Coordinates of C-alpha atoms and ligand atoms in Angstrom, one line a residue:
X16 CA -50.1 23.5 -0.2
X17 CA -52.4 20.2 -1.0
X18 CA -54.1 21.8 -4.1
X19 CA -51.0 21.5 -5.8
X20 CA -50.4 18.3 -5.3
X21 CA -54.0 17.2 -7.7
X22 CA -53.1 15.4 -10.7
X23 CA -54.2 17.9 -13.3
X24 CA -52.3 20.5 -11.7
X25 CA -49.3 18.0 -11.7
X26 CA -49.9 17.5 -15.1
X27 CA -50.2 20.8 -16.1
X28 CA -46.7 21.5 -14.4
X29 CA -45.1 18.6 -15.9
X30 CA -46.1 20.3 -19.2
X31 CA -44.6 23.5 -18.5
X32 CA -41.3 22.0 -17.4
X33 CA -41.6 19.8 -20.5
X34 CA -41.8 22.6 -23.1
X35 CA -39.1 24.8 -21.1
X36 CA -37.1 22.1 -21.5
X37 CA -37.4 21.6 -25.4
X38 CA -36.1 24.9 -25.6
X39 CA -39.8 26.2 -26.9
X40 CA -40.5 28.6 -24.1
X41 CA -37.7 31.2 -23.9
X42 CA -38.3 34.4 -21.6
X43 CA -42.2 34.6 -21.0
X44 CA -42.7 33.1 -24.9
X45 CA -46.0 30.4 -24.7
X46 CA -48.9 30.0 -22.7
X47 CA -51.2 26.9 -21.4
X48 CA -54.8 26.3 -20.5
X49 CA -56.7 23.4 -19.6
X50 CA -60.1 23.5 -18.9
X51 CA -61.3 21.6 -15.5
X52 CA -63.6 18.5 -15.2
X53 CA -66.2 19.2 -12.9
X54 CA -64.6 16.6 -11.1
X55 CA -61.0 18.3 -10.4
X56 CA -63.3 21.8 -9.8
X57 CA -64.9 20.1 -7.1
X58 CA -61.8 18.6 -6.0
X59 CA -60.2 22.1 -5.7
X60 CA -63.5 24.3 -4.5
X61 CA -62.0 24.3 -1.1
X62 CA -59.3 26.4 -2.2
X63 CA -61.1 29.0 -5.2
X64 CA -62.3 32.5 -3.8
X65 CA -65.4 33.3 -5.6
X66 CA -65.8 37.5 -5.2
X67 CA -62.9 38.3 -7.4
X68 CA -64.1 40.7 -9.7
X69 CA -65.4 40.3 -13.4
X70 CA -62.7 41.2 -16.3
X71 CA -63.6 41.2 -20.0
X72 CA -62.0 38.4 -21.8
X73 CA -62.1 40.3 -25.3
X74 CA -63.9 38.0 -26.8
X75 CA -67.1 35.4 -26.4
X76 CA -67.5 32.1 -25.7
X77 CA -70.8 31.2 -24.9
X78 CA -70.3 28.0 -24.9
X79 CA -67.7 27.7 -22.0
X80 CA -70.0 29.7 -19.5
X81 CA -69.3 29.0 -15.9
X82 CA -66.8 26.4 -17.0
X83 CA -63.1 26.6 -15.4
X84 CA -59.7 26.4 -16.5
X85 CA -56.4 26.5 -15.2
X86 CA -54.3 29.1 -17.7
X87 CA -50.2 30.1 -17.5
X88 CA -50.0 34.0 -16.6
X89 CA -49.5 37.2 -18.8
X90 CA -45.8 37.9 -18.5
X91 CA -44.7 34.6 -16.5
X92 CA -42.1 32.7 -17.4
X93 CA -42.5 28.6 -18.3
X94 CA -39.1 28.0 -16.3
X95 CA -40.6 29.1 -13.2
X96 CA -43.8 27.0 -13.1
X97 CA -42.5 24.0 -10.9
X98 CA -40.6 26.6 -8.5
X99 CA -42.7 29.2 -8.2
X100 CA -46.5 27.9 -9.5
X101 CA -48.4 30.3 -6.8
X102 CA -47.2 33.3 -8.9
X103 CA -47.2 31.7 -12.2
X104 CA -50.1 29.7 -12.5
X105 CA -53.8 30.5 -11.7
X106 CA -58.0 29.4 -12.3
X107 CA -60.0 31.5 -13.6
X108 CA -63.5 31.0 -13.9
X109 CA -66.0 32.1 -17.1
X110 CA -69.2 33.9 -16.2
X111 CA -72.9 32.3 -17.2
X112 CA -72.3 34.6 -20.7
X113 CA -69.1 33.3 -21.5
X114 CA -67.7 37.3 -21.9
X115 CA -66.0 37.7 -18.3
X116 CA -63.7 36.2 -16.0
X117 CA -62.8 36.4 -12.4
X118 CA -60.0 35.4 -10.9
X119 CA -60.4 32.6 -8.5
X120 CA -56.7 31.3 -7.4
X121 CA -53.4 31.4 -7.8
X122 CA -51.5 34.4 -9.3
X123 CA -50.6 35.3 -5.8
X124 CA -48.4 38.2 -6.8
X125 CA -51.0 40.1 -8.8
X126 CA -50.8 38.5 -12.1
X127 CA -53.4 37.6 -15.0
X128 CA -54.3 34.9 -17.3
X129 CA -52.3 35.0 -20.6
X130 CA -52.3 37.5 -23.1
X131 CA -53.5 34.9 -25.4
X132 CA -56.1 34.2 -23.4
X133 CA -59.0 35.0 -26.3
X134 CA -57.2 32.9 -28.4
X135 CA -57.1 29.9 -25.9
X136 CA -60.9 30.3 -25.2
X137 CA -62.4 30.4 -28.6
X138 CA -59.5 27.1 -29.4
X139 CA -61.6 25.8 -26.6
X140 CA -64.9 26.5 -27.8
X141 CA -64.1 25.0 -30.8
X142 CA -63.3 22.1 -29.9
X143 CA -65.6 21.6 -27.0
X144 CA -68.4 21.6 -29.5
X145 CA -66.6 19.3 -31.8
X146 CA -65.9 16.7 -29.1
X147 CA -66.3 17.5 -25.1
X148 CA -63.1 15.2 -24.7
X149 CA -60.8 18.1 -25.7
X150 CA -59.7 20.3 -22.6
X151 CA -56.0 21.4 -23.5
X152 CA -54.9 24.1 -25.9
X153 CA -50.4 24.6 -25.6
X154 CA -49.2 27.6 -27.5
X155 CA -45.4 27.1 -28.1
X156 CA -42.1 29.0 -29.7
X157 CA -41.2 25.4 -31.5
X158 CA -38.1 26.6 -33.1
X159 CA -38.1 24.7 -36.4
X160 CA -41.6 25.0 -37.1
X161 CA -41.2 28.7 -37.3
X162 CA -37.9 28.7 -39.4
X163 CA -40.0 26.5 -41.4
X164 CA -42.4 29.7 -41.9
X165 CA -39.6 31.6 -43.7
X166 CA -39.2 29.5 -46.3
X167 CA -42.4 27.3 -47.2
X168 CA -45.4 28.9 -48.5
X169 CA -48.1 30.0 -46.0
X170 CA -50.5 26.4 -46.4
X171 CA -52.3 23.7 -44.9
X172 CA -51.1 21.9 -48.0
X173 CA -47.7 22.6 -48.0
X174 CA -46.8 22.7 -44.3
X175 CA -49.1 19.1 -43.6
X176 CA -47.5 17.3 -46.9
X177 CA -43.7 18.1 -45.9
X178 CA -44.3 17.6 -42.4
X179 CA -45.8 13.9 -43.1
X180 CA -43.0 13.2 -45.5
X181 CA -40.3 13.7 -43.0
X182 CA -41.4 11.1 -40.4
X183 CA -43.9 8.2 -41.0
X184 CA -45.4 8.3 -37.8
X185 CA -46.8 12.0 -38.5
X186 CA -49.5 11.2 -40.6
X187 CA -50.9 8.8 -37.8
X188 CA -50.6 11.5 -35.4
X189 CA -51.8 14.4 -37.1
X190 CA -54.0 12.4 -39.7
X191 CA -56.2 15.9 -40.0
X192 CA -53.1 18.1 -41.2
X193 CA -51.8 21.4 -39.8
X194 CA -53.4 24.7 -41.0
X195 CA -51.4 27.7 -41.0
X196 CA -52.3 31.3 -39.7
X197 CA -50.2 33.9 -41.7
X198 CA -48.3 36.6 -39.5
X199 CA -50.8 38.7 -37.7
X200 CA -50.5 40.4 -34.3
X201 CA -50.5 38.2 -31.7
X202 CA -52.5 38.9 -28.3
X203 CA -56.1 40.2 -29.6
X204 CA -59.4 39.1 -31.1
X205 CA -58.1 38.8 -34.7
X206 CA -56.2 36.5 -34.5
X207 CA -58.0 34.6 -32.0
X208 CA -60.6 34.5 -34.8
X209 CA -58.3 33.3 -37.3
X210 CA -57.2 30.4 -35.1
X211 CA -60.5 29.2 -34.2
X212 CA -61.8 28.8 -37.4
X213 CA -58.7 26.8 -38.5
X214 CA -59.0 24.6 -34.8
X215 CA -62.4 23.1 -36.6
X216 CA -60.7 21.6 -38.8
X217 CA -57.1 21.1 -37.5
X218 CA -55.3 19.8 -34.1
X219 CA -52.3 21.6 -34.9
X220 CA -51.8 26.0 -36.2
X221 CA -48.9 27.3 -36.8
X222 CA -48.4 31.0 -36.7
X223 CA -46.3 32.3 -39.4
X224 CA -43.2 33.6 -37.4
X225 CA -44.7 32.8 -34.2
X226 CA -45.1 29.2 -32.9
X227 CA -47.5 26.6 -33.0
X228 CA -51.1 26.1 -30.8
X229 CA -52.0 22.5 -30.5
X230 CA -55.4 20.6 -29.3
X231 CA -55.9 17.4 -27.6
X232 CA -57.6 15.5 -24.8
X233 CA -54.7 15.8 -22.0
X234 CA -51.1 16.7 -21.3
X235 CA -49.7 13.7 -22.9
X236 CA -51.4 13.4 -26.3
X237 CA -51.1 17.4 -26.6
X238 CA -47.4 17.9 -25.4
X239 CA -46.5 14.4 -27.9
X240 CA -48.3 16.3 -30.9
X241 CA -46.2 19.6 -30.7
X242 CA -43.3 17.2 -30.2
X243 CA -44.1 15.3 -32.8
X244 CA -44.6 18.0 -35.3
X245 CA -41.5 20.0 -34.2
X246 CA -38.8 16.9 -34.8
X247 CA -40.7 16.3 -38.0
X248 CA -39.3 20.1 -38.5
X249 CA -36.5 19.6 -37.3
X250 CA -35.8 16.7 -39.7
X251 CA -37.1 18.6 -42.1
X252 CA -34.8 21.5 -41.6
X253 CA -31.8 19.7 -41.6
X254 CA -32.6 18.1 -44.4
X255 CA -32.7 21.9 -46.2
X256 CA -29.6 22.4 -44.6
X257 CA -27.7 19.5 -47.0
X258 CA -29.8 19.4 -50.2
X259 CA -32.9 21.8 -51.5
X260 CA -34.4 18.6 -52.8
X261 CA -35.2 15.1 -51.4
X262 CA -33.5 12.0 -53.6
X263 CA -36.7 10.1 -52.0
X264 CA -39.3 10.1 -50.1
X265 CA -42.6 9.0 -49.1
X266 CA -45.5 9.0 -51.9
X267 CA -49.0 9.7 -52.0
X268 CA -49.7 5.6 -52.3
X269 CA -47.5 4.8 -49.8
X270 CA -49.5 7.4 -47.6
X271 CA -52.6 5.8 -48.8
X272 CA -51.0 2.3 -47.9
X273 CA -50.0 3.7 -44.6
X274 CA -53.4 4.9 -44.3
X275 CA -55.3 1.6 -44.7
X276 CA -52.9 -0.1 -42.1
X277 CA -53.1 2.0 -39.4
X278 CA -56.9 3.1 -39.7
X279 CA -56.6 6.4 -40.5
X280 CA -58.0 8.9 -42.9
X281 CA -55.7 11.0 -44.7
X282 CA -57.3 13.8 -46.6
X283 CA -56.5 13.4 -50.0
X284 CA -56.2 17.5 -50.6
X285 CA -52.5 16.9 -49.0
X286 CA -51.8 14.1 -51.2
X287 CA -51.6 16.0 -54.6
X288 CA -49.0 14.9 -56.9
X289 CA -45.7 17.5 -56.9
Ligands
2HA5 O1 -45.8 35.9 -24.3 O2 -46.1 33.6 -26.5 O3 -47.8 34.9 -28.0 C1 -46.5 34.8 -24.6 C2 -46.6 34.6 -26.0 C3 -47.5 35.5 -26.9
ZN6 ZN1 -46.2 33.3 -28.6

């Protein structure tokens, strides 16, 4: 079927196979959206059936009315997106309120959009407003960033500070932090709300317990932030695993050096002195 063969749909494949492949999508655990150019919907119109009918999305999000996106379904597993994308995969489309959506292809075998679907919209809102570039939110099960949830306390400031310490390149990827959503039940508004107030200020959430949602532009630049911030986990984990203290590490000048070099702002809230 040609429609699968557009780019962003490629892409958002790739991605799937990606995350399966990290280990981060076990069973039917994470979800993707990506919200469509006008472009790519004009690219695909041939192919979208626009009767479906109108399902509450939970939540509103004024600001995406009418747009599309292309989601991962409720229940669908990540390691069957390349083989089997027609029942995995589907559009949907927002109506001109921003509170419904209808179907418009894929989910050939009677699926829906993700159970985190409010959570993925108002992510998406967010960050539409804040810069119109953004059109990807990736929820994953990154393993190390939630045993990381057992033992650090529940903060922006803890979870951004030991994360930057364990790789250098991690405050020049995720310059703005990583806010952290304490346990809460996943699937509904709450916690949707919860999100989406931290997504103003932050690329990356973790969810205590949970996983991670990240932000970004496109595939690449969202996939190589959870990446990033899962091995900086990971380090950071086996680190824990040797020695509950570091003999050295990197300090709040040498972030500030770091900083000036590489033209980026680091907030100086995460730069406190231990
Ligand atoms: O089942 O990851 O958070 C998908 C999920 C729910
Ligand atoms: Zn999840």
């Amino acid at each position: 079927m040609a429609i699968l063969n557009c780019k962003f749909i490629q892409g958002f494949m790739r991605m799937c196979q990606d995350g399966f492949e990290q280990g981060w999508h076990e069973r039917n655990g994470g979800n993707l959206s990506y919200r469509m150019a006008d472009s790519e919907v004009a690219e695909v119109s041939p192919y979208l059936s626009k009767d479906a009918p109108m399902m509450p999305i939970g939540v509103a999000v004024p600001e995406l009315r009418s747009e599309y996106f292309l989601v991962t379904g409720s229940g669908k597993f990540f390691r069957n997106v390349i083989i089997d994308p027609l029942d995995s995969i589907g559009i949907i489309k927002l109506d001109d309120k921003g509170e419904n959506y209808q179907l418009c292809w894929g989910f050939v075998n009677g699926g829906r959009p993700t159970s985190e679907l409010p959570s993925h919209l108002m992510n998406h809102e967010v960050k539409k407003k804040k810069d119109s570039k953004y059109r990807v939110i990736y929820h994953s099960h990154t393993t190390n960033v939630i045993v990381l949830t057992f033992v650090l306390p529940l903060t922006a400031e803890v979870f951004t500070r030991e994360l930057w310490e364990m790789a250098t390149e991690c405050p020049v990827v995720f310059p703005d932090g990583v806010g952290v959503v304490p346990w809460m039940v996943p699937g509904g508004k709450d916690i949707a709300v919860a999100s989406s107030k931290l997504m103003e200020k932050y690329d990356v959430i973790v969810w205590a317990h949970h996983g991670i949602f990240c932000a970004g532009p496109d595939f690449d630049i969202t996939f190589g932030l959870c990446h990033t911030v899962e091995k900086s986990a990971e380090i950071l984990v086996k680190m824990l695993a040797i020695s509950p203290t570091k003999r050295q590490t990197i300090l709040p000048d040498e972030f500030r050096a770091l900083a000036k070099d590489f033209k980026v702002s680091l907030p100086e809230q995460f730069l406190y002195e231990k």
